[in-house]
Amino acid sequence: MPKDKFFKVIENKIHPNEKLVSTHCSYCGMQCGMNLRVDTTTNKIIGVEPRYDFPVNLGKMCPKGVTAYQQVNHPDRIQRPLIRTDASLKGTAEGFREASWEEALDLIVSKFKELQHNYGKDTLSVYSGVSMTNEKCYLTGKFARVALQTRYIDYNGRFCMSSAAAGLNRSLGIDRGSTIPWTDIHQTDCLFLAGSNAAECHPTSMFRIWEVQNRGGYLIVADPRETPLARRADIHLDLRPGTDLALANGIVHLLIENGHIDEDFIRNHTNGFEETKEVVATFTPEYVSEITGVSVEKIVRAADIFGRAPDAIVMFCRGVEQQAKGTDNVSAYTNMSLVTGKIGRPKSGVATLTGQGNGQGGREHGQKADQLPGYRKLDNPEHVREIACAWGIPAEEMPQKGVSAYEMFQLMKDKTIRSLYLLCSNPVVSAPNLNHVRESLKSLDFMVCCDFYLSESAEYADVVLPVTTWAEDDGTTTNLEGRIIRHRQAQEWFAESKPDWWIQIEIAKRMGRGKFFTYLKSPQDIFNEIRQVSKGGVADYYGVTYEKIDQNNGVFWPCREEGDEGQPHLFLDKKFYHPDGKAKICALPYRPPAEEPDEEYPLRLTTGRVVFHYLSGNQTRRIPFLKDMYPDPLLEVHPKTATRYGIEHDELVTLKTRRGEAQYRVKVIEAIREDTVFVPYHWGKAQSINLLTNPALDPYSKMPEFKACAAKIIKHKHGGVRHG
Amino acid sequence: MGKQVLYIEMDNCIGCRSCLAACTQCGGHDSRNRNYVLDVDPFISRQTIPLMCFHCVNPACARSCPAQAIQIADNGAVLSALVEKCIGCQNCTIACPYGIPKFDEEQNLMYKCDLCYDRTKEGIPPMCASVCPTNTLQWIEEAELEEKRAQIPLANGKWTASHDPDVLEGETNVKISLPGILQGKQKLF
């Protein structure tokens, strides 16, 4: 690994009667290293200390990271299993009683068996998440297919990373979110960030991002809002939400026209250039400006800088991916790297900023409706045979491909699915078109939810199982670079909570499928099974061991043999992962967002995050510091738009789309386009912006279009200005 | 290791308030932050700046204290009021031009940033600078500070807000680069 200019040897502060446990943050894909302070007399986690030796963040933490430990012994933790006593109270926190694990597990298994007897195996479903360890993600896929024997499993990565996965697979033949380690970022000459509010969503990347400019390099940001990142950019491409594809095509057009392409690289290592050249030919700066609203001058200047940069990195995030053409957007931005040959070498490449903690690892181990471990495909009979053999089941017993996360709710509504096992996710806040999702959950015959707090989704469950937090169990995650790292148990399991892997093995036993699971007695046992099962797959973990992770501060996959050190940089040999070893430059015609503004709904609504909250806010809204800093969602409106609607800063207004409405306080700020409004999505119940968002799905990734839909503001008759 | 100083690069601030959250984690800070982040013009941009104690060489808070309750440590850290000496007169809160010392009504005691003296005396960076994800707050040696000064020359020879001592609070131990320091930066290409 290259030496990091920011690295300093710093001793850790250790307080009397305390020990430090080295682990990683529970939140975003950065998976920052941190030390948990543990009181050696009570064996409880009591605080946090920076961990200066982890190369990604070098001790730096965002406000969520600093306060993450406060989740563990929080008074809101669920202490023991809960069983619903009053079905009429579904959707509220009322109507539960406490129960023993025996009773709860017996009830779950008897209901599962009864439903499967009456309606077939596929009447059960599993809806998972990727804020869990690789071990738990892997076991969940096996649990659904081997213990419950259902085809219906999918996960909340559909709402987060699936377009990045599909786009990178199509362009590069492999879905590892970054082709470079994060320590390359500050060394590049031009950083092009599209749809990434990195300052708020991945703050510990910022010291590297600013360093590009400190060294005299360029920072180009494409975003409808003047985010803290865009504020300091050399060029801010302030495009209309949902028009990224036109912008990317326009830049590729200029790269070709100005001779900023690498003809040797294109000829020897790519396919599809000629078709792409034809498609982008019409994307002149003037045409692109018309679609995106970005000035011609800025588009030309951005393409010129990117083209002339000796090294350049293209990074993208949810702004680009959470669209009904997110996959195309990802491939279109990747085209910029491919036509210029700025990929497959240090300091140049593409990277996506992973939202969820284990967004990378969680999508490699078979939690997706169409995937098996090691990125194997369910529609490939050879892959099915390999995994069935590893699991010890006949290949014909392997359930078929299921449907994507949002589509599962539709199947619940029509009773194809009658039961849901929900873990590590809060879709009642994070899915689009929430009124529909909430009705779907209410229509279930039986629902189980595993969580450590009573989330908005848990309120719909018949049984709630208390699970351990990130700091109470061992395991690995794979961060946004593709680096596999160790989480360490710092405290015993809280009250009567249990890890997800323990629960799944218990249910498997009771379902009569114990022989496929009971030999897995610890996370390390499960990890060793991942190593074996992923061997030969694209995401090959075979050469990764817990010991090697400890020695090297993480190991990058693919890591195929025990002597293999892993691959921080991908494609150094210029071999891409398509069968012919070439990358694909994709010809992608532009199409507008699924819903465009009109007379009735004249504004564009876009959604996103704030620095103080994580995903559905189930965890961060309970942390006093974070709650105080940003207690309620605000509707960001440009001053001219506010004037047009006659609304003032801090006024309560209704925001409405074709799917629903909700009330928000107005935040007037010039740092947003006049035709666009923004609301963060971390809140539940009536404050959920996803009551309004559009479930139009990307055809390849099935990711919904969270980032662009038509909306209108309704002023309340009597105003609503809060004074004092 | 040479003398280390807190250096603030205002332009880097993204308003994440990690420094505030981290301050609450420092030993002896009673879960209360002693630093602040200001929105420069919240109706216009997302520009924010941190406001920390600058640990003045000749601090107004200490000079105004009738009880000599405010000690200055060997590394220049201006400490919180000593419990046994502070008489709760709040002269320090009035005297400080930056509004740093705060008053705890219940304890009848002033409290302020002490530059994480329990850490910095052992060569460990203050919590705020340890965690700052943007390098707005940096704990650096004086030699590094000189390097930064050489890299960012301004026409008037001044590059930090804290320069020659003047009437009251001129010289500070904490150094600040002004917003806009990238304006004269030579680009790589």
XYZ file of N, CA and C in Angstrom, chain A residues 197-382:
558
model
N -23.219 14.002 -1.967
C -23.066 15.019 -0.940
C -22.081 14.450 0.085
N -20.858 14.221 -0.384
C -19.879 13.492 0.441
C -19.642 14.165 1.785
N -19.717 15.495 1.793
C -19.433 16.199 3.045
C -20.410 15.783 4.144
N -21.648 15.483 3.777
C -22.626 15.108 4.792
C -22.809 13.587 4.888
N -22.617 12.881 3.786
C -22.897 11.441 3.790
C -21.645 10.613 4.073
N -20.495 11.094 3.685
C -19.230 10.392 3.923
C -18.183 11.405 4.368
N -18.429 12.063 5.503
C -17.589 13.218 5.881
C -16.109 12.880 6.030
N -15.805 11.643 6.448
C -14.387 11.336 6.672
C -13.612 11.129 5.366
N -14.283 11.270 4.234
C -13.573 11.347 2.944
C -13.053 12.756 2.699
N -13.562 13.722 3.459
C -13.358 15.116 3.072
C -11.919 15.584 3.181
N -11.174 15.078 4.163
C -9.785 15.563 4.256
C -8.983 15.159 3.025
N -9.350 14.045 2.423
C -8.669 13.640 1.185
C -9.189 14.458 -0.008
N -10.483 14.715 -0.022
C -11.062 15.469 -1.144
C -10.515 16.901 -1.163
N -10.488 17.560 -0.011
C -9.941 18.929 0.020
C -8.465 18.946 -0.389
N -7.747 17.868 -0.078
C -6.314 17.842 -0.377
C -6.057 17.902 -1.890
N -7.001 17.386 -2.678
C -6.844 17.488 -4.138
C -6.697 18.959 -4.513
N -7.565 19.788 -3.953
C -7.475 21.228 -4.252
C -6.250 21.870 -3.597
N -5.937 21.437 -2.387
C -4.750 22.001 -1.723
C -3.497 21.762 -2.543
N -3.463 20.658 -3.287
C -2.302 20.348 -4.125
C -2.350 21.040 -5.478
N -3.454 21.747 -5.748
C -3.592 22.409 -7.042
C -4.401 21.609 -8.040
N -4.992 20.522 -7.594
C -5.866 19.739 -8.467
C -7.264 20.339 -8.524
N -8.114 19.715 -9.306
C -9.452 20.267 -9.533
C -10.535 19.398 -8.897
N -11.569 20.058 -8.436
C -12.730 19.381 -7.885
C -13.946 19.820 -8.693
N -14.593 18.842 -9.336
C -15.794 19.133 -10.131
C -16.958 18.387 -9.488
N -18.040 19.092 -9.221
C -19.173 18.491 -8.514
C -20.455 18.674 -9.327
N -21.162 17.582 -9.580
C -22.468 17.659 -10.244
C -23.542 17.389 -9.201
N -24.364 18.390 -8.922
C -25.383 18.259 -7.876
C -26.399 19.386 -8.026
N -27.689 19.083 -7.838
C -28.686 20.162 -7.935
C -28.564 21.182 -6.804
N -27.899 20.769 -5.719
C -27.768 21.662 -4.572
C -26.319 22.097 -4.416
N -26.161 23.311 -3.878
C -24.804 23.738 -3.549
C -24.483 23.172 -2.166
N -24.115 21.911 -2.159
C -23.801 21.199 -0.914
C -22.510 21.777 -0.335
N -22.158 21.401 0.911
C -20.868 21.866 1.444
C -19.693 21.478 0.548
N -19.859 20.399 -0.197
C -18.828 19.965 -1.139
C -18.810 20.879 -2.367
N -19.991 21.132 -2.905
C -20.088 21.963 -4.113
C -19.666 23.408 -3.836
N -19.868 23.853 -2.603
C -19.530 25.235 -2.238
C -18.089 25.567 -2.579
N -17.196 24.608 -2.410
C -15.769 24.875 -2.613
C -15.251 24.300 -3.921
N -16.127 23.710 -4.730
C -15.664 23.066 -5.964
C -15.138 24.094 -6.962
N -14.236 23.652 -7.826
C -13.778 24.530 -8.905
C -14.902 24.761 -9.903
N -15.666 23.702 -10.149
C -16.848 23.837 -11.013
C -18.014 23.114 -10.353
N -19.116 23.820 -10.211
C -20.327 23.186 -9.696
C -21.328 23.076 -10.851
N -21.559 21.860 -11.300
C -22.518 21.606 -12.380
C -23.886 21.420 -11.718
N -24.632 22.511 -11.644
C -25.875 22.538 -10.860
C -27.059 22.067 -11.700
N -27.082 20.777 -11.972
C -28.058 20.237 -12.920
C -29.439 20.003 -12.299
N -30.453 19.924 -13.151
C -31.793 19.541 -12.684
C -31.766 18.091 -12.224
N -32.468 17.765 -11.132
C -32.491 16.364 -10.695
C -32.960 15.453 -11.827
N -32.292 14.325 -11.970
C -32.732 13.331 -12.950
C -32.201 13.523 -14.351
N -31.221 14.424 -14.525
C -30.721 14.673 -15.890
C -29.238 14.296 -16.040
N -28.742 13.475 -15.128
C -27.310 13.120 -15.141
C -26.869 12.459 -16.435
N -27.740 11.638 -16.998
C -27.345 10.890 -18.192
C -26.982 11.835 -19.334
N -27.751 12.905 -19.457
C -27.456 13.886 -20.508
C -26.115 14.562 -20.228
N -25.862 14.882 -18.973
C -24.613 15.555 -18.615
C -23.412 14.654 -18.918
N -23.507 13.400 -18.493
C -22.386 12.477 -18.723
C -22.161 12.267 -20.219
N -23.238 12.078 -20.957
C -23.095 11.936 -22.414
C -22.465 13.186 -23.023
N -22.862 14.341 -22.506
C -22.329 15.605 -23.023
C -20.831 15.721 -22.778
N -20.395 15.277 -21.626
C -18.956 15.356 -21.321
C -18.184 14.357 -22.191
N -18.721 13.161 -22.363
C -18.051 12.179 -23.237
C -17.994 12.731 -24.676
N -19.062 13.391 -25.100
C -19.085 14.031 -26.426
C -17.901 14.990 -26.567
N -17.703 15.833 -25.548
C -16.624 16.826 -25.615
C -15.243 16.174 -25.513
N -15.145 15.119 -24.704
C -13.853 14.420 -24.593
C -13.437 13.871 -25.956
N -14.424 13.327 -26.682
C -14.129 12.778 -28.013
C -13.798 13.920 -28.981
N -14.650 14.950 -28.972
C -14.479 16.055 -29.921
C -13.130 16.762 -29.743
N -12.696 16.893 -28.484
C -11.455 17.630 -28.209
C -10.207 16.747 -28.223
N -10.388 15.499 -28.604
C -9.223 14.614 -28.701
C -8.652 14.198 -27.353
N -9.463 14.251 -26.306
C -8.992 13.852 -24.983
C -9.242 12.369 -24.700
N -9.210 11.577 -25.744
C -9.458 10.149 -25.535
C -8.155 9.377 -25.704
N -8.142 8.164 -25.138
C -6.962 7.301 -25.229
C -7.283 6.197 -26.240
N -6.858 6.425 -27.471
C -7.262 5.520 -28.556
C -6.704 4.114 -28.377
N -5.466 4.023 -27.889
C -4.877 2.697 -27.668
C -5.673 1.916 -26.635
N -6.003 2.610 -25.542
C -6.755 1.951 -24.472
C -8.120 1.509 -25.001
N -8.775 2.391 -25.737
C -10.102 2.063 -26.260
C -10.021 0.842 -27.190
N -9.017 0.841 -28.056
C -8.881 -0.241 -29.033
C -8.555 -1.577 -28.357
N -7.649 -1.534 -27.400
C -7.147 -2.784 -26.818
C -7.969 -3.314 -25.649
N -8.682 -2.412 -24.958
C -9.279 -2.855 -23.686
C -10.766 -2.583 -23.558
N -11.411 -2.110 -24.604
C -12.849 -1.819 -24.479
C -13.616 -2.292 -25.712
N -14.927 -2.411 -25.513
C -15.868 -2.612 -26.617
C -16.890 -1.478 -26.566
N -17.545 -1.249 -27.680
C -18.707 -0.348 -27.679
C -18.418 1.112 -27.949
N -17.154 1.458 -28.264
C -16.839 2.877 -28.435
C -17.591 3.503 -29.618
N -17.603 2.803 -30.750
C -18.204 3.398 -31.954
C -19.697 3.690 -31.760
N -20.407 2.726 -31.152
C -21.840 2.947 -30.902
C -22.038 4.123 -29.960
N -21.174 4.196 -28.957
C -21.306 5.285 -27.977
C -21.018 6.622 -28.649
N -19.986 6.629 -29.478
C -19.635 7.863 -30.182
C -20.840 8.380 -30.980
N -21.534 7.439 -31.587
C -22.713 7.805 -32.383
C -23.817 8.401 -31.496
N -24.058 7.750 -30.362
C -25.130 8.225 -29.473
C -24.794 9.594 -28.890
N -23.543 9.778 -28.453
C -23.217 11.050 -27.789
C -23.009 12.194 -28.791
N -22.968 11.859 -30.070
C -22.720 12.895 -31.078
C -23.736 14.033 -30.988
N -24.966 13.689 -30.638
C -26.003 14.730 -30.581
C -25.958 15.526 -29.274
N -25.166 15.049 -28.322
C -25.159 15.711 -27.004
C -24.167 16.872 -26.979
N -24.465 17.863 -27.783
C -23.635 19.066 -27.820
C -23.822 19.830 -26.512
N -22.871 20.685 -26.167
C -23.024 21.446 -24.923
C -24.346 22.212 -24.858
N -24.769 22.730 -26.002
C -26.016 23.512 -26.022
C -27.219 22.615 -25.701
N -27.249 21.430 -26.311
C -28.353 20.486 -26.077
C -28.346 20.024 -24.618
N -27.151 19.718 -24.113
C -27.029 19.253 -22.724
C -27.443 20.362 -21.760
N -27.064 21.567 -22.089
C -27.424 22.704 -21.246
C -28.948 22.868 -21.178
N -29.579 22.652 -22.316
C -31.043 22.770 -22.382
C -31.714 21.738 -21.459
N -31.202 20.517 -21.482
C -31.799 19.454 -20.653
C -31.478 19.645 -19.175
N -30.206 19.933 -18.897
C -29.754 19.916 -17.498
C -29.903 21.250 -16.783
N -29.951 22.329 -17.549
C -29.988 23.650 -16.933
C -28.612 24.167 -16.522
N -27.569 23.407 -16.818
C -26.202 23.854 -16.492
C -25.684 24.707 -17.655
N -24.931 25.751 -17.351
C -24.478 26.635 -18.432
C -23.503 25.905 -19.354
N -23.526 26.300 -20.623
C -22.627 25.713 -21.627
C -21.176 25.875 -21.185
N -20.877 27.057 -20.678
C -19.503 27.361 -20.269
C -18.994 26.353 -19.227
N -19.837 26.052 -18.253
C -19.404 25.136 -17.187
C -19.215 23.711 -17.715
N -20.099 23.299 -18.616
C -19.981 21.941 -19.175
C -18.675 21.816 -19.962
N -18.396 22.818 -20.765
C -17.186 22.806 -21.599
C -15.936 22.811 -20.732
N -15.967 23.640 -19.710
C -14.800 23.760 -18.828
C -14.568 22.445 -18.052
N -15.643 21.824 -17.581
C -15.504 20.573 -16.827
C -14.898 19.488 -17.712
N -15.389 19.382 -18.944
C -14.868 18.363 -19.855
C -13.407 18.631 -20.202
N -13.071 19.891 -20.341
C -11.694 20.255 -20.675
C -10.734 19.874 -19.543
N -11.139 20.191 -18.308
C -10.271 19.864 -17.165
C -10.136 18.349 -17.026
N -11.269 17.651 -17.090
C -11.209 16.194 -16.942
C -10.342 15.585 -18.042
N -10.495 16.097 -19.248
C -9.733 15.563 -20.387
C -8.246 15.808 -20.247
N -7.864 16.966 -19.734
C -6.444 17.316 -19.645
C -5.764 16.741 -18.403
N -6.562 16.325 -17.423
C -5.975 15.849 -16.159
C -5.112 14.614 -16.401
N -3.873 14.628 -15.900
C -3.046 13.412 -16.049
C -3.708 12.205 -15.384
N -4.227 12.417 -14.184
C -4.989 11.370 -13.507
C -6.316 11.948 -13.062
N -7.351 11.124 -13.090
C -8.665 11.613 -12.660
C -9.483 10.457 -12.100
N -10.305 10.784 -11.117
C -11.200 9.787 -10.526
C -12.631 10.284 -10.680
N -13.502 9.397 -11.124
C -14.936 9.706 -11.188
C -15.612 8.997 -10.013
N -16.328 9.767 -9.212
C -17.042 9.167 -8.086
C -18.522 9.518 -8.202
N -19.364 8.564 -7.845
C -20.800 8.854 -7.878
C -21.487 8.228 -6.675
N -22.691 8.714 -6.430
C -23.379 8.273 -5.220
C -24.878 8.245 -5.495
N -25.674 8.285 -4.432
C -27.115 8.030 -4.590
C -27.816 9.034 -5.502
N -27.320 10.251 -5.591
C -27.972 11.236 -6.455
C -28.074 10.753 -7.883
N -27.105 9.973 -8.281
C -27.048 9.442 -9.632
C -27.767 8.100 -9.714
N -27.636 7.326 -8.642
C -28.097 5.933 -8.683
C -29.582 5.777 -8.365
N -30.121 6.633 -7.490
C -31.533 6.483 -7.115
C -32.432 7.169 -8.140
N -32.328 6.683 -9.352
C -33.170 7.191 -10.433
C -33.674 5.997 -11.236
N -34.742 6.192 -11.968
C -35.284 5.107 -12.783
C -34.361 4.772 -13.948
N -33.273 5.510 -14.081
C -32.215 5.164 -15.042
C -30.856 5.205 -14.345
N -30.844 4.822 -13.072
C -29.621 4.869 -12.277
C -28.509 4.024 -12.869
N -28.864 2.843 -13.364
C -27.848 1.957 -13.947
C -27.194 2.629 -15.150
N -28.014 3.248 -15.987
C -27.464 3.952 -17.155
C -26.578 5.116 -16.714
N -27.002 5.826 -15.675
C -26.188 6.945 -15.179
C -24.802 6.461 -14.762
N -24.771 5.353 -14.019
C -23.491 4.815 -13.540
C -22.605 4.443 -14.726
N -23.179 3.757 -15.696
C -22.379 3.381 -16.873
C -21.947 4.611 -17.659
N -22.812 5.615 -17.710
C -22.481 6.820 -18.480
C -21.318 7.571 -17.847
N -21.315 7.682 -16.522
C -20.175 8.337 -15.860
C -18.915 7.471 -15.959
N -19.097 6.147 -15.907
C -17.936 5.257 -16.061
C -17.327 5.410 -17.457
N -18.174 5.714 -18.449
C -17.671 5.973 -19.806
C -16.581 7.043 -19.809
N -16.727 8.050 -18.926
C -15.724 9.127 -18.888
C -14.337 8.571 -18.595
N -14.281 7.612 -17.671
C -12.980 7.006 -17.335
C -12.495 6.098 -18.459
N -13.445 5.388 -19.078
C -13.050 4.402 -20.089
C -12.558 5.058 -21.380
N -13.229 6.105 -21.837
C -12.778 6.705 -23.117
C -11.442 7.429 -22.951
N -11.143 7.868 -21.734
C -9.876 8.562 -21.506
C -8.783 7.611 -21.011
N -9.151 6.337 -20.783
C -8.174 5.363 -20.281
C -7.744 5.658 -18.854
N -8.521 6.469 -18.149
C -8.134 6.822 -16.773
C -8.774 5.848 -15.798
N -8.370 4.623 -15.891
C -8.858 3.557 -15.032
C -7.842 2.416 -15.123
N -7.786 1.611 -14.061
C -6.844 0.498 -14.093
C -5.427 0.923 -13.803
N -5.290 1.998 -13.082
C -3.957 2.422 -12.617
C -4.152 3.251 -11.348
N -3.106 3.374 -10.522
C -3.257 4.176 -9.312
C -3.669 5.618 -9.636
N -4.421 6.199 -8.742
C -4.847 7.610 -8.811
C -5.873 7.895 -9.909
N -6.294 6.872 -10.634
C -7.350 7.027 -11.637
C -8.317 5.863 -11.508
N -9.599 6.139 -11.711
C -10.567 5.046 -11.672
C -11.960 5.559 -11.360
N -12.832 4.646 -11.001
C -14.190 5.023 -10.602
C -14.451 4.484 -9.204
N -15.319 5.195 -8.499
C -15.673 4.761 -7.145
C -17.077 5.226 -6.831
N -17.829 4.363 -6.165
C -19.132 4.785 -5.674
C -19.064 4.826 -4.157
N -19.717 5.828 -3.595
C -19.669 6.014 -2.140
C -20.825 5.232 -1.527
N -20.480 4.166 -0.807
C -21.490 3.241 -0.299
C -22.247 3.852 0.873
N -23.560 3.742 0.814
C -24.392 4.362 1.850
C -24.416 3.556 3.127
N -24.777 2.279 3.016
C -24.903 1.462 4.209
C -23.562 0.870 4.606
N -23.470 0.532 5.882
C -22.208 0.070 6.448
C -21.567 -1.048 5.659
N -22.357 -2.066 5.357
C -21.807 -3.194 4.609
C -22.494 -3.304 3.253
N -22.752 -2.155 2.655
C -23.411 -2.133 1.344
C -22.645 -2.936 0.311
N -21.317 -2.986 0.461
C -20.520 -3.766 -0.474
C -20.614 -5.258 -0.163
N -20.178 -5.653 1.025
C -20.172 -7.083 1.360
C -21.562 -7.672 1.353
N -22.537 -6.878 1.775
C -23.905 -7.382 1.891
C -24.521 -7.767 0.564
N -23.958 -7.262 -0.529
C -24.535 -7.624 -1.830
C -23.732 -8.708 -2.536
N -22.741 -9.245 -1.843
C -21.889 -10.252 -2.480
C -22.245 -11.674 -2.064
N -23.023 -11.808 -0.991
C -23.132 -13.120 -0.365
C -24.499 -13.781 -0.509
N -25.308 -13.291 -1.453
C -26.526 -14.021 -1.757
C -27.765 -13.569 -1.032
N -27.847 -12.291 -0.695
C -29.104 -11.779 -0.122
C -30.047 -11.248 -1.195
N -29.519 -11.042 -2.393
C -30.358 -10.469 -3.448
C -31.234 -11.549 -4.059
N -32.380 -11.107 -4.553
C -33.382 -12.022 -5.093
C -32.826 -12.917 -6.197
N -31.824 -12.414 -6.906
C -31.338 -13.138 -8.083
C -29.918 -13.663 -7.910
N -29.392 -13.607 -6.690
C -27.961 -13.925 -6.527
C -27.691 -14.967 -5.468
N -26.600 -15.677 -5.674
C -26.082 -16.624 -4.686
C -24.683 -16.145 -4.265
N -24.116 -16.720 -3.185
C -22.836 -16.214 -2.685
C -21.732 -16.142 -3.743
N -20.825 -15.171 -3.537
C -19.705 -14.990 -4.465
C -20.161 -14.390 -5.783
N -21.269 -13.657 -5.753
C -21.827 -13.036 -6.959
C -22.292 -14.056 -7.985
N -22.638 -15.262 -7.526
C -23.151 -16.236 -8.496
C -24.618 -15.929 -8.791
N -25.050 -16.356 -9.951
C -26.390 -15.988 -10.423
C -27.359 -17.164 -10.307
N -28.560 -16.892 -9.876
C -29.556 -17.948 -9.737
C -30.049 -18.473 -11.081
N -29.897 -17.655 -12.124
C -30.357 -18.159 -13.418
C -29.232 -18.875 -14.186
N -28.132 -19.134 -13.526
C -27.046 -19.899 -14.135
C -27.012 -21.282 -13.469
N -27.424 -22.348 -14.193
C -27.528 -23.680 -13.575
C -26.217 -24.155 -12.962
N -25.100 -23.785 -13.568
C -23.799 -24.188 -13.024
C -23.569 -23.550 -11.646
